[in-house]
Coordinates of C-alpha atoms in Angstrom, one line a residue:
Chain A
X1 CA 69.0 103.2 79.1
X2 CA 69.4 101.3 75.7
X3 CA 71.3 104.4 74.5
X4 CA 73.3 104.4 77.4
X5 CA 74.5 100.4 77.0
X6 CA 75.1 101.6 73.0
X7 CA 77.3 104.4 74.3
X8 CA 79.3 101.6 76.0
X9 CA 82.5 100.0 74.0
X10 CA 82.0 96.7 75.4
X11 CA 78.6 96.7 74.1
X12 CA 79.5 98.3 70.7
X13 CA 82.1 95.6 70.5
X14 CA 79.6 92.8 70.9
X15 CA 77.3 94.3 68.6
X16 CA 80.2 94.1 65.8
X17 CA 80.8 90.5 66.6
X18 CA 77.1 89.8 66.6
X19 CA 77.4 91.6 63.1
X20 CA 80.2 89.6 61.9
X21 CA 79.0 86.4 62.9
X22 CA 75.4 86.9 61.1
X23 CA 77.2 87.9 57.7
X24 CA 79.2 84.6 58.5
X25 CA 76.9 82.7 58.9
X26 CA 74.6 84.1 56.1
X27 CA 78.0 83.5 53.7
X28 CA 78.2 80.0 54.8
X29 CA 74.6 79.1 54.4
X30 CA 74.5 80.9 51.0
X31 CA 75.3 77.8 48.8
X32 CA 72.1 75.4 48.3
X33 CA 72.1 71.9 49.5
X34 CA 70.3 68.6 48.1
X35 CA 69.1 67.7 51.5
X36 CA 65.1 67.3 51.9
X37 CA 63.1 69.1 53.8
X38 CA 60.4 67.6 55.0
X39 CA 60.2 67.3 58.9
X40 CA 61.1 64.2 60.5
X41 CA 58.4 63.4 63.2
X42 CA 60.0 61.6 66.1
X43 CA 56.7 60.0 67.9
X44 CA 57.1 56.7 69.5
X45 CA 54.7 55.4 66.4
X46 CA 57.6 56.6 64.2
X47 CA 60.6 55.0 66.0
X48 CA 58.6 51.9 66.1
X49 CA 57.9 51.6 62.5
X50 CA 61.5 52.7 62.4
X51 CA 62.6 49.8 64.1
X52 CA 60.6 47.4 62.4
X53 CA 61.8 48.1 59.0
X54 CA 65.4 49.0 60.4
X55 CA 65.5 45.6 61.4
X56 CA 64.0 43.9 58.5
X57 CA 66.7 45.9 56.2
X58 CA 69.6 47.9 57.8
X59 CA 70.7 45.1 60.1
X60 CA 71.2 42.7 57.4
X61 CA 74.1 44.5 56.6
X62 CA 74.6 47.2 59.5
X63 CA 75.7 46.7 63.3
X64 CA 74.0 49.0 65.7
X65 CA 76.7 47.8 68.7
X66 CA 76.0 50.6 70.8
X67 CA 72.1 49.7 71.2
X68 CA 71.1 46.7 73.1
X69 CA 68.0 44.9 72.5
X70 CA 66.6 45.9 76.0
X71 CA 67.1 49.4 74.9
X72 CA 64.1 48.9 72.8
X73 CA 62.1 49.0 75.5
X74 CA 62.4 52.9 76.1
X75 CA 61.1 54.1 72.6
X76 CA 58.0 52.1 73.8
X77 CA 58.5 48.6 72.4
X78 CA 56.5 45.9 74.5
X79 CA 58.6 43.0 75.9
X80 CA 57.1 41.3 73.6
X81 CA 58.0 42.9 70.7
X82 CA 61.2 43.1 71.4
X83 CA 61.4 39.5 71.9
X84 CA 60.1 39.2 68.6
X85 CA 62.8 41.1 67.3
X86 CA 65.4 39.7 69.2
X87 CA 64.9 36.1 68.3
X88 CA 67.8 33.7 69.8
X89 CA 69.5 36.4 71.2
X90 CA 69.9 37.5 74.6
X91 CA 67.8 40.8 76.2
X92 CA 71.3 42.3 77.0
X93 CA 73.0 41.5 73.4
X94 CA 73.9 44.5 71.7
X95 CA 72.1 44.7 67.9
X96 CA 74.7 43.2 65.3
X97 CA 74.3 42.5 62.0
X98 CA 73.0 38.9 60.2
X99 CA 76.5 38.8 58.2
X100 CA 80.2 39.1 59.5
X101 CA 82.8 41.0 58.3
X102 CA 84.2 38.6 55.8
X103 CA 81.0 38.1 53.8
X104 CA 80.8 41.9 54.0
X105 CA 84.2 42.2 52.4
X106 CA 83.2 39.7 49.6
X107 CA 80.1 41.6 48.9
X108 CA 81.0 45.7 49.4
X109 CA 84.8 45.7 49.5
X110 CA 84.5 47.1 52.6
X111 CA 83.1 46.5 56.2
X112 CA 79.9 48.5 56.6
X113 CA 80.0 51.0 59.2
X114 CA 78.0 50.5 62.7
X115 CA 74.8 52.9 62.4
X116 CA 74.3 53.5 66.2
X117 CA 75.6 57.1 66.0
X118 CA 75.5 58.1 62.0
X119 CA 72.8 60.5 62.9
X120 CA 75.2 62.3 64.9
X121 CA 78.6 61.2 62.7
X122 CA 76.9 63.6 60.0
X123 CA 76.6 67.2 59.9
X124 CA 72.7 67.3 58.9
X125 CA 71.5 64.2 61.2
X126 CA 68.6 62.6 61.0
X127 CA 67.9 64.9 57.9
X128 CA 71.0 63.7 56.0
X129 CA 70.0 60.2 56.1
X130 CA 66.7 61.0 55.4
X131 CA 67.6 62.1 52.2
X132 CA 70.3 60.2 51.3
X133 CA 68.0 57.0 51.9
X134 CA 65.9 58.4 48.9
X135 CA 68.6 59.9 47.0
X136 CA 69.0 57.1 44.3
X137 CA 67.4 57.3 40.8
X138 CA 67.9 55.0 37.8
X139 CA 70.6 56.8 35.2
X140 CA 69.5 56.3 31.5
X141 CA 71.9 53.4 31.2
X142 CA 69.8 51.2 33.4
X143 CA 72.6 51.7 36.5
X144 CA 71.4 53.0 39.7
X145 CA 73.5 56.1 41.5
X146 CA 72.6 58.3 44.5
X147 CA 72.9 61.6 44.3
X148 CA 74.0 62.7 47.5
X149 CA 77.1 60.0 47.8
X150 CA 78.0 58.7 44.4
X151 CA 80.5 57.0 45.9
X152 CA 78.1 54.7 48.3
X153 CA 78.3 51.1 48.2
X154 CA 74.7 50.6 49.1
X155 CA 72.2 49.3 47.0
X156 CA 68.9 51.0 47.0
X157 CA 67.5 48.6 49.7
X158 CA 64.0 50.5 49.3
X159 CA 63.9 50.3 46.0
X160 CA 63.1 54.1 46.0
X161 CA 64.4 54.3 42.6
X162 CA 62.4 51.9 40.5
X163 CA 59.0 52.5 42.0
X164 CA 56.3 54.5 40.0
X165 CA 53.5 54.2 41.9
X166 CA 52.6 57.0 43.9
X167 CA 51.1 55.6 46.8
X168 CA 54.1 53.4 47.5
X169 CA 56.6 56.2 46.8
X170 CA 55.5 58.2 49.5
X171 CA 55.0 55.0 51.6
X172 CA 58.6 54.6 51.2
X173 CA 59.2 58.4 52.0
X174 CA 57.6 57.8 55.4
X175 CA 59.8 54.5 55.9
X176 CA 63.2 56.2 55.4
X177 CA 61.7 59.0 57.5
X178 CA 60.9 56.7 60.4
X179 CA 64.3 54.8 59.8
X180 CA 66.0 58.5 60.1
X181 CA 64.1 59.1 63.2
X182 CA 64.8 55.6 64.8
X183 CA 68.5 56.4 63.9
X184 CA 68.4 60.0 65.5
X185 CA 67.6 58.0 68.9
X186 CA 70.1 55.7 68.6
X187 CA 72.8 58.2 68.3
X188 CA 71.0 60.4 71.0
X189 CA 69.1 58.0 73.3
X190 CA 69.1 60.6 76.6
X191 CA 68.0 63.5 74.3
X192 CA 64.5 63.5 75.9
X193 CA 65.7 62.9 79.4
X194 CA 68.2 65.4 78.9
X195 CA 65.9 68.1 77.5
X196 CA 63.3 67.4 80.5
X197 CA 65.9 67.8 83.1
X198 CA 67.6 71.1 80.9
X199 CA 63.8 72.8 81.3
X200 CA 63.9 72.6 85.4
X201 CA 67.6 73.7 85.3
X202 CA 67.3 76.4 83.8
X203 CA 64.0 77.8 85.5
X204 CA 66.1 77.0 88.7
X205 CA 69.2 79.1 87.3
X206 CA 66.5 81.6 86.1
X207 CA 65.3 82.0 89.6
X208 CA 68.4 82.1 91.6
X209 CA 70.4 84.3 88.8
X210 CA 67.1 86.7 89.1
X211 CA 67.3 86.2 93.7
X212 CA 71.4 87.0 93.5
X213 CA 71.2 90.3 91.1
X214 CA 68.4 91.8 93.4
X215 CA 70.4 90.8 96.5
X216 CA 73.8 92.5 94.4
X217 CA 71.2 95.5 93.9
X218 CA 70.7 95.9 97.8
X219 CA 74.2 94.9 99.0
X220 CA 75.7 97.9 96.7
X221 CA 72.7 99.8 97.5
X222 CA 74.2 100.6 100.8
X223 CA 77.7 102.1 99.3
X224 CA 75.6 105.1 97.5
X225 CA 76.3 107.7 100.0
Chain B
X1 CA 83.9 75.9 118.0
X2 CA 85.4 79.3 118.4
X3 CA 88.2 77.1 120.6
X4 CA 89.3 74.6 117.3
X5 CA 89.6 78.1 115.6
X6 CA 91.6 79.5 118.0
X7 CA 93.5 76.1 118.3
X8 CA 94.4 76.4 114.8
X9 CA 95.2 80.1 114.6
X10 CA 97.9 79.6 117.1
X11 CA 99.4 76.8 114.4
X12 CA 98.5 78.3 111.2
X13 CA 97.0 81.8 110.0
X14 CA 93.5 80.5 109.0
X15 CA 91.5 83.3 110.7
X16 CA 93.4 86.2 109.4
X17 CA 93.9 84.6 105.9
X18 CA 90.2 84.6 106.0
X19 CA 89.8 88.4 107.2
X20 CA 92.6 89.9 104.8
X21 CA 92.2 87.8 101.7
X22 CA 88.3 86.6 101.5
X23 CA 86.5 88.9 103.4
X24 CA 88.3 92.7 104.0
X25 CA 90.7 91.8 101.2
X26 CA 90.6 95.9 99.4
X27 CA 89.0 96.0 96.0
X28 CA 88.5 99.1 93.9
X29 CA 84.8 99.6 94.2
X30 CA 84.4 100.8 90.7
X31 CA 85.5 97.1 88.8
X32 CA 83.2 96.4 86.3
X33 CA 81.6 93.1 85.0
X34 CA 84.6 92.7 83.1
X35 CA 86.5 91.8 86.1
X36 CA 84.0 88.9 86.6
X37 CA 86.2 86.7 84.4
X38 CA 88.9 85.8 86.5
X39 CA 86.6 83.9 88.7
X40 CA 84.6 82.6 86.0
X41 CA 87.8 81.0 84.9
X42 CA 88.5 79.5 88.2
X43 CA 85.0 78.2 88.7
X44 CA 85.1 76.7 85.6
X45 CA 88.7 75.0 86.0
X46 CA 87.5 73.0 89.2
X47 CA 84.1 71.9 87.0
X48 CA 86.6 70.4 84.8
X49 CA 88.6 68.9 87.4
X50 CA 85.5 67.3 89.2
X51 CA 83.9 66.1 86.0
X52 CA 87.2 65.2 84.5
X53 CA 87.8 62.7 87.9
X54 CA 84.3 61.3 87.3
X55 CA 84.7 60.3 83.7
X56 CA 88.3 59.2 84.8
X57 CA 86.6 56.1 86.3
X58 CA 84.8 54.8 83.8
X59 CA 87.0 55.7 80.8
X60 CA 89.5 53.3 79.4
X61 CA 92.8 54.8 77.6
X62 CA 93.6 52.3 75.3
X63 CA 93.0 52.5 71.7
X64 CA 90.6 49.7 71.2
X65 CA 88.6 50.3 74.1
X66 CA 88.5 54.5 74.5
X67 CA 85.6 54.9 71.6
X68 CA 83.3 52.1 72.9
X69 CA 84.0 53.2 76.8
X70 CA 83.2 57.0 75.9
X71 CA 80.0 55.6 74.7
X72 CA 79.2 53.3 77.7
X73 CA 79.5 56.6 79.5
X74 CA 76.9 58.2 77.4
X75 CA 74.5 55.2 77.5
X76 CA 75.0 53.3 80.8
X77 CA 76.9 55.3 83.4
X78 CA 74.3 56.8 85.9
X79 CA 74.2 60.7 84.4
X80 CA 77.0 59.9 82.6
X81 CA 76.1 61.5 79.4
X82 CA 75.4 64.9 81.6
X83 CA 79.2 64.2 82.9
X84 CA 80.6 64.3 79.6
X85 CA 78.5 67.0 78.0
X86 CA 79.6 69.1 80.8
X87 CA 83.3 68.6 80.3
X88 CA 82.9 68.7 76.6
X89 CA 81.3 72.4 76.8
X90 CA 83.4 72.7 80.0
X91 CA 86.4 73.1 77.7
X92 CA 85.0 75.8 75.6
X93 CA 83.7 77.6 78.2
X94 CA 87.1 77.8 79.1
X95 CA 88.2 79.0 76.5
X96 CA 85.7 81.8 76.1
X97 CA 86.2 83.2 79.8
X98 CA 89.9 82.7 79.4
X99 CA 90.1 84.8 76.1
X100 CA 87.1 87.2 77.6
X101 CA 89.6 87.8 80.6
X102 CA 92.7 88.4 78.8
X103 CA 90.8 91.0 76.2
X104 CA 89.8 92.8 79.5
X105 CA 93.6 92.7 80.4
X106 CA 94.7 94.5 77.0
X107 CA 91.8 96.8 76.9
X108 CA 92.4 98.3 80.1
X109 CA 96.3 97.8 80.1
X110 CA 96.3 95.8 82.9
X111 CA 99.5 94.2 82.2
X112 CA 101.1 97.2 83.1
X113 CA 103.4 97.7 86.1
X114 CA 103.3 96.4 88.6
X115 CA 101.5 93.4 87.1
X116 CA 103.7 92.3 84.6
X117 CA 104.1 88.7 86.8
X118 CA 100.2 88.4 86.7
X119 CA 100.2 88.9 83.0
X120 CA 103.3 86.1 82.5
X121 CA 101.4 83.6 84.6
X122 CA 98.4 84.0 82.7
X123 CA 100.3 83.4 80.1
X124 CA 101.5 80.1 81.3
X125 CA 98.0 79.3 82.4
X126 CA 97.0 80.1 78.7
X127 CA 99.7 77.5 77.2
X128 CA 98.9 74.8 79.8
X129 CA 95.6 75.2 79.1
X130 CA 95.9 74.6 75.3
X131 CA 98.3 71.6 76.2
X132 CA 95.5 70.4 78.5
X133 CA 93.0 70.8 76.1
X134 CA 94.8 69.6 73.2
X135 CA 95.7 66.4 74.7
X136 CA 92.0 65.7 76.2
X137 CA 90.6 66.3 72.6
X138 CA 92.5 62.9 71.6
X139 CA 91.1 60.9 74.5
X140 CA 87.3 60.3 72.8
X141 CA 89.4 58.4 69.7
X142 CA 87.3 59.8 67.3
X143 CA 88.2 60.6 63.8
X144 CA 88.8 64.6 64.3
X145 CA 90.8 63.5 67.8
X146 CA 93.0 60.9 65.9
X147 CA 93.8 63.4 62.8
X148 CA 94.2 66.5 64.7
X149 CA 96.9 64.8 67.0
X150 CA 98.2 63.9 63.8
X151 CA 98.4 66.8 62.0
X152 CA 99.7 69.2 65.8
X153 CA 101.8 66.0 66.7
X154 CA 103.6 66.2 62.9
X155 CA 103.7 70.3 63.0
X156 CA 107.0 69.4 65.4
X157 CA 108.7 67.8 62.7
X158 CA 109.3 71.2 61.4
X159 CA 112.1 71.3 64.0
X160 CA 115.7 71.3 62.1
X161 CA 117.9 68.1 62.4
X162 CA 116.0 66.2 65.4
X163 CA 111.9 67.1 63.9
X164 CA 111.6 63.1 62.8
X165 CA 113.3 62.2 66.0
X166 CA 110.9 65.0 68.5
X167 CA 107.7 63.6 66.7
X168 CA 108.5 60.1 67.6
X169 CA 109.3 61.0 70.8
X170 CA 105.9 62.9 71.6
X171 CA 103.5 59.9 69.8
X172 CA 105.6 57.3 71.4
X173 CA 105.2 55.3 67.8
X174 CA 105.6 56.3 64.4
X175 CA 102.2 57.2 64.0
X176 CA 99.1 58.5 66.4
X177 CA 98.3 55.4 68.1
X178 CA 98.0 53.3 71.5
X179 CA 101.0 54.6 73.1
X180 CA 100.1 58.3 72.7
X181 CA 96.7 57.8 73.5
X182 CA 98.2 56.1 76.9
X183 CA 100.1 58.9 77.5
X184 CA 98.0 62.0 76.3
X185 CA 95.5 60.6 78.8
X186 CA 98.3 60.7 82.0
X187 CA 99.0 64.1 80.8
X188 CA 95.5 65.2 80.5
X189 CA 95.1 63.9 84.3
X190 CA 98.1 65.5 85.1
X191 CA 98.2 69.2 83.4
X192 CA 94.9 70.4 85.6
X193 CA 96.8 70.5 88.9
X194 CA 100.0 72.1 87.5
X195 CA 97.7 74.8 86.1
X196 CA 95.7 74.6 89.6
X197 CA 99.1 75.8 91.3
X198 CA 100.1 78.2 88.5
X199 CA 96.5 79.9 89.6
X200 CA 97.4 79.9 93.3
X201 CA 100.7 81.9 91.7
X202 CA 98.5 84.3 89.7
X203 CA 96.3 85.0 93.0
X204 CA 99.4 85.4 95.0
X205 CA 100.6 87.7 92.9
X206 CA 97.2 89.5 92.6
X207 CA 96.6 89.8 96.4
X208 CA 99.8 91.7 96.4
X209 CA 99.5 93.8 93.9
X210 CA 95.9 94.4 94.1
X211 CA 92.9 94.1 91.1
X212 CA 93.8 96.9 88.5
X213 CA 90.5 99.3 87.6
X214 CA 88.8 100.7 84.9
X215 CA 90.5 104.1 85.7
X216 CA 94.1 102.5 85.2
X217 CA 95.4 104.3 88.1
X218 CA 96.1 102.5 91.8
X219 CA 93.3 104.3 94.0
X220 CA 93.3 105.6 97.0
X221 CA 92.1 103.6 100.0
X222 CA 89.0 105.6 100.1
X223 CA 88.0 103.6 96.9
X224 CA 88.1 100.4 98.2
X225 CA 86.0 98.2 99.5
X226 CA 86.3 95.1 101.1
X227 CA 85.9 91.8 98.5
X228 CA 83.0 90.2 101.2
X229 CA 80.3 91.0 100.8
X230 CA 80.1 93.3 97.8
X231 CA 82.3 91.5 95.0
X232 CA 81.3 87.8 96.6
X233 CA 77.4 88.9 95.5
X234 CA 78.6 90.4 92.5
X235 CA 80.5 87.3 91.6
X236 CA 77.7 85.0 92.0
X237 CA 75.5 87.0 89.9
X238 CA 78.0 86.7 87.4
X239 CA 78.0 82.7 87.9
X240 CA 74.2 82.6 87.8
X241 CA 74.4 84.4 84.1
X242 CA 77.2 82.3 82.9
X243 CA 75.7 78.6 84.5
X244 CA 72.4 80.2 82.4
X245 CA 74.9 80.3 79.2
X246 CA 76.4 77.0 79.8
X247 CA 73.5 75.0 80.8
X248 CA 71.7 76.0 77.5
X249 CA 74.7 74.4 75.5
X250 CA 75.0 71.4 77.9
X251 CA 71.0 70.6 77.9
X252 CA 70.0 71.8 74.7
X253 CA 72.7 72.0 72.2
X254 CA 75.4 69.9 73.8
X255 CA 76.9 68.5 70.1
X256 CA 77.3 71.9 69.3
X257 CA 81.0 72.1 70.2
X258 CA 81.8 68.5 68.6
X259 CA 82.9 68.1 65.4
X260 CA 80.2 65.6 63.8
X261 CA 83.4 63.6 62.2
X262 CA 84.4 62.7 66.0
X263 CA 81.4 60.7 66.1
X264 CA 83.2 57.8 63.8
X265 CA 85.8 56.1 65.6
X266 CA 89.3 56.5 64.6
X267 CA 90.5 55.5 61.5
X268 CA 94.3 55.5 60.7
X269 CA 93.8 54.8 57.1
X270 CA 90.8 57.5 56.1
X271 CA 91.8 60.9 56.6
X272 CA 88.6 63.1 57.0
X273 CA 87.9 65.3 53.7
X274 CA 88.6 68.6 55.9
X275 CA 90.8 68.2 59.7
X276 CA 89.7 71.5 62.0
X277 CA 90.8 71.6 65.2
X278 CA 88.0 73.0 68.0
X279 CA 87.1 76.9 67.5
X280 CA 89.7 77.8 70.1
X281 CA 92.4 76.9 68.0
X282 CA 91.4 78.3 65.0
X283 CA 92.9 81.9 64.9
X284 CA 96.3 80.2 65.8
X285 CA 95.7 77.7 62.6
X286 CA 95.0 80.5 60.6
X287 CA 98.4 81.8 61.2
X288 CA 100.0 78.2 61.3
X289 CA 98.6 78.0 57.5
X290 CA 99.0 81.6 56.8
X291 CA 102.6 80.8 56.0
X292 CA 103.7 78.9 53.0
X293 CA 107.1 77.5 54.8
X294 CA 106.0 74.8 57.6
X295 CA 109.0 75.7 59.7
X296 CA 107.9 79.6 59.2
X297 CA 104.3 78.6 59.9
X298 CA 105.2 76.8 63.1
X299 CA 107.3 79.9 64.4
X300 CA 104.6 82.3 63.0
X301 CA 101.7 80.3 65.4
X302 CA 104.0 80.0 68.0
X303 CA 104.8 83.5 68.0
X304 CA 101.2 84.5 67.8
X305 CA 100.5 82.8 71.4
X306 CA 103.8 84.1 73.2
X307 CA 103.7 87.6 71.5
X308 CA 101.2 88.6 74.1
X309 CA 104.1 88.3 76.8
X310 CA 105.3 91.1 75.6
X311 CA 102.7 93.5 76.0
X312 CA 104.5 95.3 79.2
X313 CA 107.2 96.4 76.9
X314 CA 105.8 96.8 73.4
X315 CA 103.1 99.5 75.2
X316 CA 105.5 102.6 76.4
X317 CA 102.9 104.3 77.2
X318 CA 102.7 106.1 80.6
X319 CA 99.1 107.5 80.2
X320 CA 97.1 105.7 82.7
X321 CA 93.5 104.0 82.4
X322 CA 94.2 101.7 79.2
X323 CA 92.3 102.3 76.1
X324 CA 89.5 104.3 77.9
X325 CA 91.8 107.4 77.8
X326 CA 94.2 106.1 74.7
X327 CA 92.2 107.0 71.2
X328 CA 95.3 105.7 69.3
X329 CA 95.4 102.0 71.5
X330 CA 91.7 102.2 71.6
X331 CA 91.5 101.7 67.8
X332 CA 94.7 99.1 67.8
X333 CA 92.5 97.0 70.2
X334 CA 89.1 97.0 68.4
X335 CA 90.9 96.2 65.1
X336 CA 92.5 93.4 66.9
X337 CA 89.8 91.7 68.1
X338 CA 88.0 92.0 64.6
X339 CA 91.3 90.8 63.1
X340 CA 91.2 87.7 65.4
X341 CA 87.8 86.8 64.6
X342 CA 88.2 87.1 60.9
X343 CA 91.5 84.6 61.8
X344 CA 88.9 82.2 63.1
X345 CA 86.7 82.2 60.5
X346 CA 89.4 81.5 57.9
X347 CA 90.7 79.2 60.0
X348 CA 87.7 77.2 59.7
X349 CA 87.5 77.0 56.0
X350 CA 89.1 74.8 53.3
X351 CA 92.5 76.3 52.1
X352 CA 90.9 77.4 48.9
X353 CA 93.4 80.7 47.5
X354 CA 91.0 82.8 49.0
X355 CA 90.5 82.1 52.2
X356 CA 94.5 81.7 52.3
X357 CA 94.5 85.8 50.9
X358 CA 92.5 86.9 53.4
X359 CA 94.1 84.8 56.2
X360 CA 97.7 86.1 54.9
X361 CA 96.3 89.5 55.5
X362 CA 94.4 89.4 59.1
X363 CA 97.9 87.3 59.8
X364 CA 99.9 90.4 58.9
X365 CA 97.7 92.7 60.7
X366 CA 97.9 90.6 63.5
X367 CA 101.6 90.7 63.7
X368 CA 101.7 94.7 62.7
X369 CA 99.5 95.6 65.5
X370 CA 102.1 94.3 67.8
X371 CA 105.1 95.2 66.2
X372 CA 103.6 99.0 65.8
X373 CA 102.6 99.4 69.3
X374 CA 106.1 100.4 70.6
X375 CA 105.8 103.4 68.6
X376 CA 102.6 104.2 68.0
X377 CA 102.2 104.3 72.2
X378 CA 105.0 106.2 72.7
X379 CA 103.2 108.9 69.9
X380 CA 100.2 108.7 71.3
X381 CA 101.8 110.3 74.8
X382 CA 103.5 112.6 73.2
X383 CA 100.2 113.9 71.1
X384 CA 98.1 113.5 74.1
X385 CA 100.3 115.5 76.8
X386 CA 100.7 118.3 73.7
X387 CA 97.1 118.7 73.8
X388 CA 97.1 119.1 77.3
X389 CA 96.5 116.4 80.1
X390 CA 93.9 116.8 83.5
X391 CA 96.9 118.2 86.0
X392 CA 95.7 115.4 88.0
X393 CA 97.3 112.6 85.3
X394 CA 100.0 114.9 84.5
X395 CA 100.7 114.6 88.6
X396 CA 100.6 110.9 88.4
X397 CA 102.8 110.2 85.3
X398 CA 105.3 112.5 87.1
X399 CA 104.9 110.7 90.4
X400 CA 105.4 107.3 88.1
X401 CA 108.6 108.6 86.8
X402 CA 110.1 109.4 89.9
X403 CA 109.5 106.7 92.3
X404 CA 107.6 103.9 90.2
X405 CA 104.5 104.3 91.8
X406 CA 101.4 105.6 90.5
X407 CA 100.0 106.1 93.8
X408 CA 100.1 109.8 94.4
X409 CA 101.0 109.3 98.2

């Protein structure tokens, strides 16, 4: 059976293309990246810690304008917790930074980018955000620079570069992972619903296609005379 | 019910149409699964039109609102994320299906007489599809949307004498902006219906000349079987396999075909470090970049798409049966496919010296294959006939020379 398939020109072509793709992608992956490789957990507890840290640090300067306060109920925050986070804002208000464009321009010389979609706007998604937040280090002249994105205007908000205590450092790392997990959620809040629905759709399609295959076999067997 | 049908039949050939063109329509029994892709292309067209109409109900073609309205669809519209991802993945699926459909036609020589008009309406469909996809890509108003449109519209500036005027006329402004977005939206809504009309012409031609088949010769009546139920069930099974692959991307990897950069709103003041078109334009983009001169590059790119139309003239062999019975043509076909894959890869790379060189070699091979085809196909025919063809095949060729038909009767 397999031998017969391989003899078909189309199958040979397919094999050739797969090989090309393999060689091509292994070539592309060849260069080392500076990204951290630890796994980012996307559990509700992580998201909830992520939103707390993000609301205290990130939203000082950054908007999350596509996320509304009541959306936070979806990651398992209680109405009370959301009320505490939103303060005087309405539950249907978007999450905006506490500074306006003019203040940001005065501070950084630019308006800070919105973070709602950041995890999708960078090729490596949450892993990139996590790595970026921890890529700060102190140069010999005392200046603090970011390895991953040297031109960045954002200061080391998690104070990772000046922290020497191992335990505090690992707590910061956890916070960075949780921020990344939270931003992955803001970028793609329907991901869970999509995958759940996807499993059912795929199961349905497998059964349907198998039945159509049998029906095709049965219909065509009438021809063999 | 039968009375209603009788009433209609006296005024419109409904029953006879269903009978002749859907049920009894004679189809070669030896069609392989490579003949499924025309039906799949029709299915994807319907899918794109339906999802597109629902997207248009929520989308706002205004430079200040477009990006936000797409995000509104993704977050607030009921199942908006599903409709949008189906449409976005559908664009890639459309090209994948069409490219396979074209490759099948090339391999089996289905473009040859009497199917030239099918091939040329197909060529028109390809151009319309490319235009539609290009204009649709601007609508999310992301960074790649904006800069892609900026780069591609600027190519028209290579037109001698009136280049700048044409670019402004296309964009409706000095740069891609609100005017461009609105007109692209209007045309993106119009084009699918033009495509649908060309598809009807494509199908009328098909039902006149009938399907080609892997043997490459017109079969006698006894080798044809009715379309229903044999090919309806075969097409449906093919559709099932297609939907499994399609839905995998829609539900589990929907951003696979979307550039990360396009999740940032268009910013005319900030050029992305690396502007790349969608994967289905990459081979042609690589050809564009391979020519050092802009006008030359644009001509080469246009030619690389349009040259398919010349295939019925370039292929001068009378040997029936496509690449299967023609070793030289078969070799050229496989070189062509690999060459297109290489061009696709090169098109996605930054234009370094190394990749430019590879792209130039691949471009040369691309055009050399088409240029050499008239000579090689004639040479191949003489060589094969010298070696001695089966008597039936000789008979077929003689028959075709005399009466212009390959049916021995």
